[in-house]
Amino acid sequence: MLSIVVFLPIAAAVALLLFPRMSDSAVRWTWITVTAVDLLLVLGLWIASPPPGDGFAYEVDLQWIPSVDSGYHIGVDGLSMPLVALTSVLFFACAIYSARETRRVRSFAALFLFLQTVCLGLFVSLDLILFFVFFDLSIVGMYFVIAGWGHRNAARAALQFFLYTFLGSLALLLGFIGLYLAATPHTFDIVELTRQNPLAGKGVAGALILLALGIGLAIKTPTVPFHTWLPPAHTEAPAAGSAILAGVLLKMGTYGFIRIVMPVLPDAWRQYALVFVIVGVVSVIYGALVALAQRDFKRMIAYTSVNHMGYVILAVGAAGLVASSESQARHLAITGSVTQMVSHGLITGALFLLAGAMWDRGGTYDMDSYGGLAAQAPRFAGLTGLAAFASLGLPGFSGFIAEFQIFTGSLGGAPIATALAFLGILITAALFLRALQQVLLGSQRSPSGEFGDLTWPESASIGPLIALSVLIGLFPRPLLDAIEPAARTVSAIFGG
């Protein structure tokens, strides 16, 4: 069943391309239907999954490249199932949002269905080569989305995105080969590598492999100083592309740290965890400060992604610094990092779709060009306000649950860095309140004169994302029940 969830979207993409006489309307409804079915299948897997334990649910392990012991090995646990669900939710929302897309609809839908399979495949991969294949294909798919349906400087932004992230994937591949060569017997299987701990006691080799994996995943996340590809890519991408890029593709980097780097290289991670803590704190503060300086609404949201993903890096770094006796703090930091990934995906996905609605009506993201939109577009104003408050981590939203866990878990391992990271929340509050005041309040103005309110496809795609953030914020237990056992397993590898 897990394989059906992964490959159903790409099968639909192939079908769309094989039947060129389908009308644009039929293509749109096919896209929406397939993503809805896939989401229902994921929910069914979540509900029917066995009680959380140390293993993987719905595991499949078949030979693929036996000469290097690489297989089609997939499965889900508490670290991956929430991200699989997030992926399905966001792609369904983007399919609904894109119901008004008129430019090369068939190719647009096929690309997104292809990307959905790639993203789902990465989060269920338990083999390094399989992980790498999906990692690389995500770069290719997003390149064509940005270049083909982006704004004025889309070609340049797409090329920068591709070259930068492809360089990261090459570093990642070098790290994977290093892990393979260090294992005895040689293998690319993540579960077996975690069991072996092949770099234990090999200081220099472990440090070099950690460096390669760290650079590859940091570029994808992205963290400072590897973030420079992100703002142009987001600014020029279509709204649905930005939502998937921020909501799903960025999580591939942070997920890689928790799924691969921490369990397979626990000794090296403990030794160099302080480096990741520093990178996380710098990303938190720098991302917030640069976002505060933006006049472009979409670039502002892009830089808040650097800020929010910095919290995840801070948490996983601090988990490596927590003393062995403080297992609860380490466990809380890891749980918070996964919760933050889910929360950020929902909230920032909604914000980028709202930015797309702004572009469709005014042709610009410049906040100085808008004002008084609350009177003209109450649905737009209401959802924008809710998304902004969710992003700055107010109680009642998923961001509060995630950040509370991250700060509480990180204080034991990195108290000074965690205290500095609190500044990120204050700056984020300032930048969002300023943006809301400027765009929604005051005298009415818009580049196009009349600013129409959200249409039903826009409301139906954005509203549920914010509603899910509220649901997690008020009732986090179902999500935490899924994450915590897997987080405890990772924590135990560090001696707690």
Coordinates of N, CA, C and O in Angstrom, one line a residue, residues 75-208:
G75 N 9.6 2.4 4.2 CA 8.8 2.2 5.4 C 8.6 3.6 6.1 O 9.2 4.6 5.7
V76 N 7.7 3.6 7.0 CA 7.4 4.8 7.7 C 7.4 4.6 9.2 O 7.1 3.5 9.7
D77 N 7.8 5.6 10.0 CA 7.8 5.7 11.4 C 7.3 7.1 11.8 O 6.8 7.8 11.0
G78 N 7.5 7.4 13.1 CA 7.0 8.7 13.6 C 7.8 9.9 13.1 O 7.3 11.0 13.2
L79 N 9.0 9.6 12.5 CA 9.7 10.8 11.9 C 9.2 11.1 10.5 O 9.2 12.2 10.1
S80 N 8.8 10.0 9.8 CA 8.5 10.2 8.4 C 7.0 10.3 8.1 O 6.5 11.0 7.2
M81 N 6.1 9.6 8.9 CA 4.7 9.6 8.6 C 4.1 11.0 8.7 O 3.3 11.4 7.8
P82 N 4.5 11.9 9.7 CA 3.9 13.3 9.7 C 4.3 14.0 8.4 O 3.6 14.9 7.9
L83 N 5.5 13.8 7.9 CA 6.0 14.5 6.7 C 5.3 14.0 5.5 O 5.1 14.7 4.5
V84 N 5.0 12.7 5.4 CA 4.3 12.1 4.3 C 2.9 12.7 4.3 O 2.4 13.1 3.2
A85 N 2.3 12.8 5.5 CA 0.9 13.4 5.5 C 1.0 14.9 5.1 O 0.1 15.4 4.4
L86 N 2.0 15.7 5.6 CA 2.2 17.1 5.3 C 2.3 17.2 3.7 O 1.7 18.1 3.1
T87 N 3.1 16.3 3.1 CA 3.3 16.4 1.7 C 2.0 16.2 0.9 O 1.6 16.9 0.0
S88 N 1.2 15.2 1.4 CA -0.1 14.9 0.7 C -1.1 16.1 0.9 O -1.8 16.5 -0.1
V89 N -1.1 16.7 2.0 CA -2.0 17.8 2.3 C -1.6 19.0 1.4 O -2.5 19.7 0.8
L90 N -0.3 19.3 1.4 CA 0.1 20.5 0.6 C -0.1 20.3 -0.9 O -0.5 21.3 -1.6
F91 N 0.2 19.2 -1.4 CA 0.0 18.9 -2.9 C -1.5 19.0 -3.2 O -1.9 19.5 -4.3
F92 N -2.3 18.5 -2.3 CA -3.8 18.6 -2.5 C -4.2 20.1 -2.5 O -5.0 20.5 -3.4
A93 N -3.7 20.8 -1.6 CA -4.0 22.3 -1.5 C -3.6 23.0 -2.8 O -4.3 23.8 -3.3
C94 N -2.4 22.7 -3.2 CA -1.9 23.3 -4.4 C -2.7 23.0 -5.7 O -2.8 23.8 -6.6
A95 N -3.2 21.7 -5.7 CA -4.0 21.3 -6.9 C -5.3 22.1 -6.9 O -5.7 22.6 -8.0
I96 N -5.9 22.3 -5.7 CA -7.1 23.1 -5.7 C -6.8 24.6 -6.0 O -7.5 25.2 -6.8
Y97 N -5.7 25.1 -5.4 CA -5.3 26.5 -5.7 C -5.1 26.8 -7.2 O -5.4 27.9 -7.7
S98 N -4.6 25.8 -7.9 CA -4.2 26.0 -9.3 C -5.3 25.7 -10.2 O -5.1 25.6 -11.5
A99 N -6.6 25.6 -9.7 CA -7.7 25.4 -10.6 C -7.9 26.5 -11.6 O -8.5 26.3 -12.7
R100 N -7.4 27.7 -11.3 CA -7.5 28.8 -12.3 C -6.3 28.9 -13.2 O -6.2 29.9 -14.0
E101 N -5.3 28.0 -13.1 CA -4.1 28.1 -13.9 C -4.5 27.9 -15.4 O -5.3 26.9 -15.7
T102 N -4.0 28.7 -16.3 CA -4.4 28.6 -17.7 C -3.2 28.4 -18.6 O -3.4 28.1 -19.8
R103 N -2.0 28.5 -18.1 CA -0.8 28.3 -18.9 C -0.3 26.9 -18.9 O 0.1 26.4 -17.9
R104 N -0.4 26.2 -20.0 CA 0.1 24.8 -20.2 C -0.3 23.9 -19.0 O 0.5 23.4 -18.3
V105 N -1.6 23.8 -18.8 CA -2.2 23.2 -17.6 C -1.7 21.7 -17.5 O -1.4 21.3 -16.4
R106 N -1.7 21.0 -18.7 CA -1.3 19.6 -18.6 C 0.1 19.4 -18.1 O 0.3 18.6 -17.2
S107 N 1.0 20.2 -18.6 CA 2.4 20.1 -18.2 C 2.6 20.5 -16.7 O 3.3 19.9 -16.0
F108 N 1.8 21.5 -16.3 CA 1.9 22.0 -15.0 C 1.4 20.9 -14.0 O 2.1 20.6 -13.0
A109 N 0.3 20.3 -14.3 CA -0.3 19.3 -13.4 C 0.7 18.1 -13.4 O 0.9 17.5 -12.3
A110 N 1.2 17.7 -14.6 CA 2.1 16.5 -14.6 C 3.3 16.7 -13.8 O 3.8 15.8 -13.1
L111 N 3.9 18.0 -13.9 CA 5.1 18.3 -13.1 C 4.8 18.2 -11.6 O 5.6 17.6 -10.8
F112 N 3.7 18.7 -11.1 CA 3.4 18.6 -9.7 C 3.1 17.2 -9.3 O 3.5 16.8 -8.1
L113 N 2.5 16.4 -10.1 CA 2.2 15.0 -9.7 C 3.6 14.3 -9.7 O 3.8 13.4 -8.8
F114 N 4.5 14.6 -10.6 CA 5.8 14.0 -10.5 C 6.5 14.4 -9.2 O 7.1 13.5 -8.6
L115 N 6.5 15.7 -8.9 CA 7.1 16.2 -7.7 C 6.5 15.5 -6.4 O 7.2 15.2 -5.5
Q116 N 5.2 15.2 -6.5 CA 4.6 14.6 -5.3 C 5.1 13.2 -5.1 O 5.4 12.8 -3.9
T117 N 5.3 12.4 -6.1 CA 5.9 11.1 -6.0 C 7.3 11.2 -5.5 O 7.7 10.5 -4.6
V118 N 8.1 12.2 -6.0 CA 9.5 12.3 -5.6 C 9.5 12.7 -4.1 O 10.4 12.1 -3.3
C119 N 8.7 13.6 -3.6 CA 8.7 14.0 -2.2 C 8.3 12.9 -1.3 O 8.9 12.6 -0.3
L120 N 7.2 12.2 -1.7 CA 6.8 11.1 -0.9 C 7.8 10.0 -0.8 O 8.1 9.4 0.2
G121 N 8.4 9.7 -2.0 CA 9.5 8.7 -2.0 C 10.7 9.0 -1.2 O 11.2 8.0 -0.5
L122 N 11.1 10.2 -1.1 CA 12.2 10.5 -0.2 C 11.9 10.3 1.2 O 12.7 9.7 2.0
F123 N 10.7 10.7 1.7 CA 10.4 10.6 3.1 C 10.2 9.1 3.5 O 10.2 8.9 4.8
V124 N 9.9 8.2 2.6 CA 9.8 6.8 3.0 C 11.0 6.0 2.7 O 11.1 4.8 3.0
S125 N 12.0 6.6 2.1 CA 13.2 5.8 1.7 C 14.1 5.4 2.9 O 14.3 6.2 3.8
L126 N 14.5 4.1 2.9 CA 15.3 3.6 4.0 C 16.6 3.1 3.3 O 17.3 2.2 3.9
D127 N 17.0 3.6 2.2 CA 18.2 3.2 1.5 C 18.8 4.5 0.9 O 18.1 5.4 0.4
L128 N 20.1 4.7 1.1 CA 20.8 5.9 0.7 C 20.7 6.2 -0.7 O 20.5 7.4 -1.1
I129 N 20.8 5.2 -1.6 CA 20.8 5.5 -3.0 C 19.4 5.9 -3.4 O 19.1 6.8 -4.2
L130 N 18.4 5.2 -2.9 CA 17.0 5.5 -3.2 C 16.7 7.0 -2.7 O 16.1 7.8 -3.4
F131 N 17.2 7.3 -1.5 CA 17.0 8.7 -1.0 C 17.6 9.7 -1.9 O 17.1 10.7 -2.2
F132 N 18.8 9.4 -2.4 CA 19.6 10.3 -3.3 C 18.8 10.5 -4.6 O 18.8 11.6 -5.1
V133 N 18.3 9.4 -5.2 CA 17.6 9.5 -6.4 C 16.4 10.5 -6.3 O 16.2 11.4 -7.1
F134 N 15.6 10.3 -5.2 CA 14.5 11.2 -5.0 C 14.9 12.6 -4.7 O 14.3 13.6 -5.1
F135 N 16.0 12.7 -4.0 CA 16.6 14.0 -3.6 C 16.9 14.8 -4.9 O 16.6 16.0 -5.0
D136 N 17.6 14.1 -5.8 CA 18.0 14.8 -7.0 C 16.9 15.1 -8.0 O 16.8 16.2 -8.6
L137 N 15.9 14.2 -8.0 CA 14.7 14.4 -8.9 C 13.9 15.6 -8.5 O 13.3 16.3 -9.3
S138 N 13.9 15.8 -7.2 CA 13.2 17.0 -6.7 C 13.7 18.3 -7.2 O 13.0 19.3 -7.5
I139 N 15.1 18.3 -7.4 CA 15.7 19.5 -7.9 C 15.3 19.7 -9.4 O 15.0 20.8 -9.8
V140 N 15.3 18.6 -10.1 CA 14.9 18.7 -11.5 C 13.4 19.2 -11.7 O 13.1 20.1 -12.5
G141 N 12.5 18.6 -10.9 CA 11.1 19.0 -11.0 C 10.9 20.4 -10.7 O 10.2 21.2 -11.4
M142 N 11.5 20.9 -9.6 CA 11.3 22.3 -9.2 C 11.9 23.3 -10.1 O 11.4 24.4 -10.3
Y143 N 13.0 22.9 -10.7 CA 13.7 23.7 -11.8 C 12.7 24.1 -12.9 O 12.5 25.2 -13.3
F144 N 12.0 23.0 -13.4 CA 11.1 23.3 -14.5 C 9.8 24.0 -14.0 O 9.3 24.8 -14.8
V145 N 9.4 23.9 -12.8 CA 8.3 24.6 -12.3 C 8.6 26.1 -12.3 O 7.8 27.0 -12.7
I146 N 9.8 26.5 -11.7 CA 10.2 27.9 -11.6 C 10.5 28.4 -13.0 O 10.0 29.5 -13.3
A147 N 11.2 27.7 -13.8 CA 11.6 28.2 -15.2 C 10.4 28.4 -16.1 O 10.3 29.3 -16.9
G148 N 9.4 27.4 -16.0 CA 8.3 27.4 -16.9 C 7.1 28.3 -16.6 O 6.4 28.7 -17.4
W149 N 6.9 28.5 -15.3 CA 5.7 29.2 -14.8 C 6.0 30.4 -13.9 O 5.1 30.9 -13.2
G150 N 7.3 30.7 -13.8 CA 7.7 31.8 -12.9 C 7.4 33.2 -13.4 O 6.8 33.4 -14.5
H151 N 8.0 34.2 -12.7 CA 7.8 35.6 -13.1 C 8.9 36.1 -14.0 O 9.6 35.3 -14.7
R152 N 9.2 37.4 -13.9 CA 10.1 38.0 -14.9 C 11.5 37.4 -15.0 O 12.0 37.1 -16.1
N153 N 12.1 37.2 -13.9 CA 13.5 36.6 -13.9 C 13.5 35.2 -13.5 O 14.5 34.7 -12.8
A154 N 12.5 34.4 -14.0 CA 12.4 33.0 -13.6 C 13.5 32.2 -14.1 O 14.0 31.3 -13.3
A155 N 14.0 32.4 -15.3 CA 15.0 31.5 -15.8 C 16.3 31.7 -15.0 O 17.0 30.6 -14.7
R156 N 16.7 32.9 -14.7 CA 17.9 33.1 -13.9 C 17.7 32.5 -12.5 O 18.7 31.8 -12.0
A157 N 16.6 32.7 -11.8 CA 16.4 32.1 -10.5 C 16.4 30.6 -10.5 O 16.9 30.0 -9.6
A158 N 15.8 30.0 -11.6 CA 15.7 28.6 -11.7 C 17.1 28.0 -11.9 O 17.4 26.9 -11.3
L159 N 17.9 28.6 -12.7 CA 19.3 28.2 -12.9 C 20.1 28.3 -11.6 O 20.8 27.3 -11.3
Q160 N 20.0 29.4 -10.9 CA 20.7 29.5 -9.6 C 20.2 28.4 -8.6 O 21.1 27.8 -8.0
F161 N 18.9 28.2 -8.6 CA 18.4 27.2 -7.7 C 19.0 25.8 -8.1 O 19.5 25.0 -7.2
F162 N 19.0 25.5 -9.3 CA 19.4 24.2 -9.8 C 20.9 24.0 -9.5 O 21.3 22.9 -8.9
L163 N 21.8 24.9 -9.9 CA 23.2 24.8 -9.7 C 23.6 24.7 -8.2 O 24.4 23.9 -7.8
Y164 N 23.0 25.5 -7.4 CA 23.3 25.6 -6.0 C 22.9 24.3 -5.3 O 23.7 23.6 -4.6
T165 N 21.7 23.8 -5.5 CA 21.2 22.6 -4.9 C 21.8 21.4 -5.5 O 21.9 20.4 -4.7
F166 N 22.1 21.4 -6.7 CA 22.8 20.2 -7.3 C 24.2 20.1 -6.8 O 24.6 18.9 -6.6
L167 N 24.9 21.2 -6.5 CA 26.2 21.1 -5.8 C 26.0 20.4 -4.5 O 26.8 19.6 -4.1
G168 N 24.9 20.8 -3.8 CA 24.7 20.2 -2.5 C 24.4 18.7 -2.6 O 24.9 17.9 -1.8
S169 N 23.7 18.3 -3.7 CA 23.5 16.8 -3.8 C 24.7 16.1 -4.1 O 24.9 14.9 -3.7
L170 N 25.7 16.7 -4.8 CA 27.0 16.0 -5.1 C 27.7 15.8 -3.8 O 28.3 14.8 -3.5
A171 N 27.7 16.8 -2.9 CA 28.3 16.7 -1.6 C 27.7 15.5 -0.8 O 28.3 14.7 -0.1
L172 N 26.4 15.5 -0.9 CA 25.6 14.4 -0.2 C 26.0 13.1 -0.7 O 26.2 12.1 0.0
L173 N 26.2 12.9 -2.1 CA 26.5 11.7 -2.6 C 27.9 11.2 -2.2 O 28.1 10.0 -1.9
L174 N 28.8 12.2 -2.1 CA 30.2 11.8 -1.5 C 30.1 11.3 -0.1 O 30.7 10.3 0.2
G175 N 29.2 11.9 0.7 CA 29.0 11.4 2.1 C 28.4 10.0 2.1 O 28.8 9.2 2.9
F176 N 27.5 9.8 1.2 CA 26.8 8.4 1.2 C 27.9 7.4 0.7 O 27.9 6.3 1.3
I177 N 28.7 7.7 -0.2 CA 29.7 6.7 -0.6 C 30.7 6.5 0.5 O 31.1 5.3 0.7
G178 N 31.0 7.5 1.3 CA 31.9 7.3 2.4 C 31.3 6.4 3.5 O 32.0 5.5 4.0
L179 N 30.0 6.5 3.7 CA 29.3 5.7 4.6 C 29.3 4.2 4.1 O 29.5 3.3 4.9
Y180 N 29.1 4.1 2.8 CA 29.1 2.7 2.2 C 30.4 2.0 2.4 O 30.5 0.9 2.8
L181 N 31.5 2.8 2.1 CA 32.8 2.2 2.2 C 33.2 1.9 3.7 O 34.0 1.0 4.0
A182 N 32.7 2.7 4.6 CA 33.1 2.5 6.0 C 32.3 1.3 6.6 O 32.8 0.7 7.6
A183 N 31.2 0.9 6.1 CA 30.4 -0.2 6.6 C 31.0 -1.5 6.3 O 31.6 -1.7 5.3
T184 N 30.8 -2.5 7.3 CA 31.3 -3.8 7.1 C 30.1 -4.8 7.5 O 29.8 -4.9 8.7
P185 N 29.5 -5.5 6.5 CA 29.8 -5.4 5.1 C 29.2 -4.1 4.5 O 28.4 -3.4 5.1
H186 N 29.8 -3.8 3.3 CA 29.4 -2.6 2.6 C 27.8 -2.6 2.3 O 27.3 -3.6 1.9
T187 N 27.2 -1.5 2.6 CA 25.8 -1.4 2.4 C 25.3 0.1 2.3 O 26.0 1.0 2.9
F188 N 24.2 0.3 1.6 CA 23.6 1.6 1.6 C 22.3 1.6 2.4 O 21.6 2.6 2.4
D189 N 22.0 0.6 3.1 CA 20.8 0.5 3.8 C 20.9 1.3 5.1 O 21.8 1.1 5.9
I190 N 20.0 2.2 5.3 CA 20.0 3.1 6.4 C 19.8 2.4 7.7 O 20.5 2.7 8.7
V191 N 18.9 1.5 7.8 CA 18.7 0.7 9.0 C 19.9 -0.1 9.4 O 20.3 -0.1 10.6
E192 N 20.6 -0.7 8.5 CA 21.8 -1.5 8.8 C 22.9 -0.6 9.1 O 23.7 -0.9 10.1
L193 N 23.1 0.6 8.5 CA 24.1 1.5 8.8 C 23.9 2.1 10.3 O 24.9 2.3 11.0
T194 N 22.7 2.3 10.6 CA 22.4 2.8 12.0 C 22.8 1.7 13.0 O 23.4 2.0 14.1
R195 N 22.5 0.5 12.7 CA 22.9 -0.6 13.6 C 24.4 -0.8 13.7 O 24.9 -1.0 14.8
Q196 N 25.1 -0.6 12.6 CA 26.5 -0.8 12.6 C 27.3 0.3 13.3 O 28.3 0.1 13.9
N197 N 26.8 1.6 13.1 CA 27.6 2.7 13.5 C 29.0 2.6 13.0 O 30.0 2.5 13.7
P198 N 29.2 2.7 11.6 CA 30.5 2.3 11.0 C 31.6 3.3 11.2 O 32.8 2.9 11.1
L199 N 31.3 4.5 11.6 CA 32.4 5.5 11.9 C 32.8 5.6 13.3 O 33.5 6.5 13.7
A200 N 32.3 4.7 14.2 CA 32.6 4.8 15.6 C 34.1 4.7 15.8 O 34.8 3.8 15.3
G201 N 34.7 5.7 16.5 CA 36.1 5.7 16.8 C 37.0 6.1 15.7 O 38.2 6.1 15.8
K202 N 36.4 6.5 14.5 CA 37.2 7.0 13.4 C 37.0 8.5 13.2 O 36.2 9.0 12.4
G203 N 37.8 9.2 14.0 CA 37.6 10.7 14.2 C 37.6 11.4 12.9 O 36.7 12.1 12.5
V204 N 38.7 11.4 12.2 CA 38.9 12.2 11.0 C 37.9 11.8 9.9 O 37.3 12.6 9.2
A205 N 37.8 10.5 9.7 CA 36.9 10.0 8.6 C 35.4 10.4 9.0 O 34.7 10.8 8.1
G206 N 35.1 10.2 10.2 CA 33.7 10.6 10.6 C 33.5 12.1 10.4 O 32.4 12.5 10.0
A207 N 34.5 12.9 10.7 CA 34.4 14.4 10.5 C 34.2 14.7 9.1 O 33.4 15.6 8.7
L208 N 35.0 14.1 8.2 CA 34.9 14.4 6.8 C 33.5 14.0 6.2 O 32.9 14.8 5.4

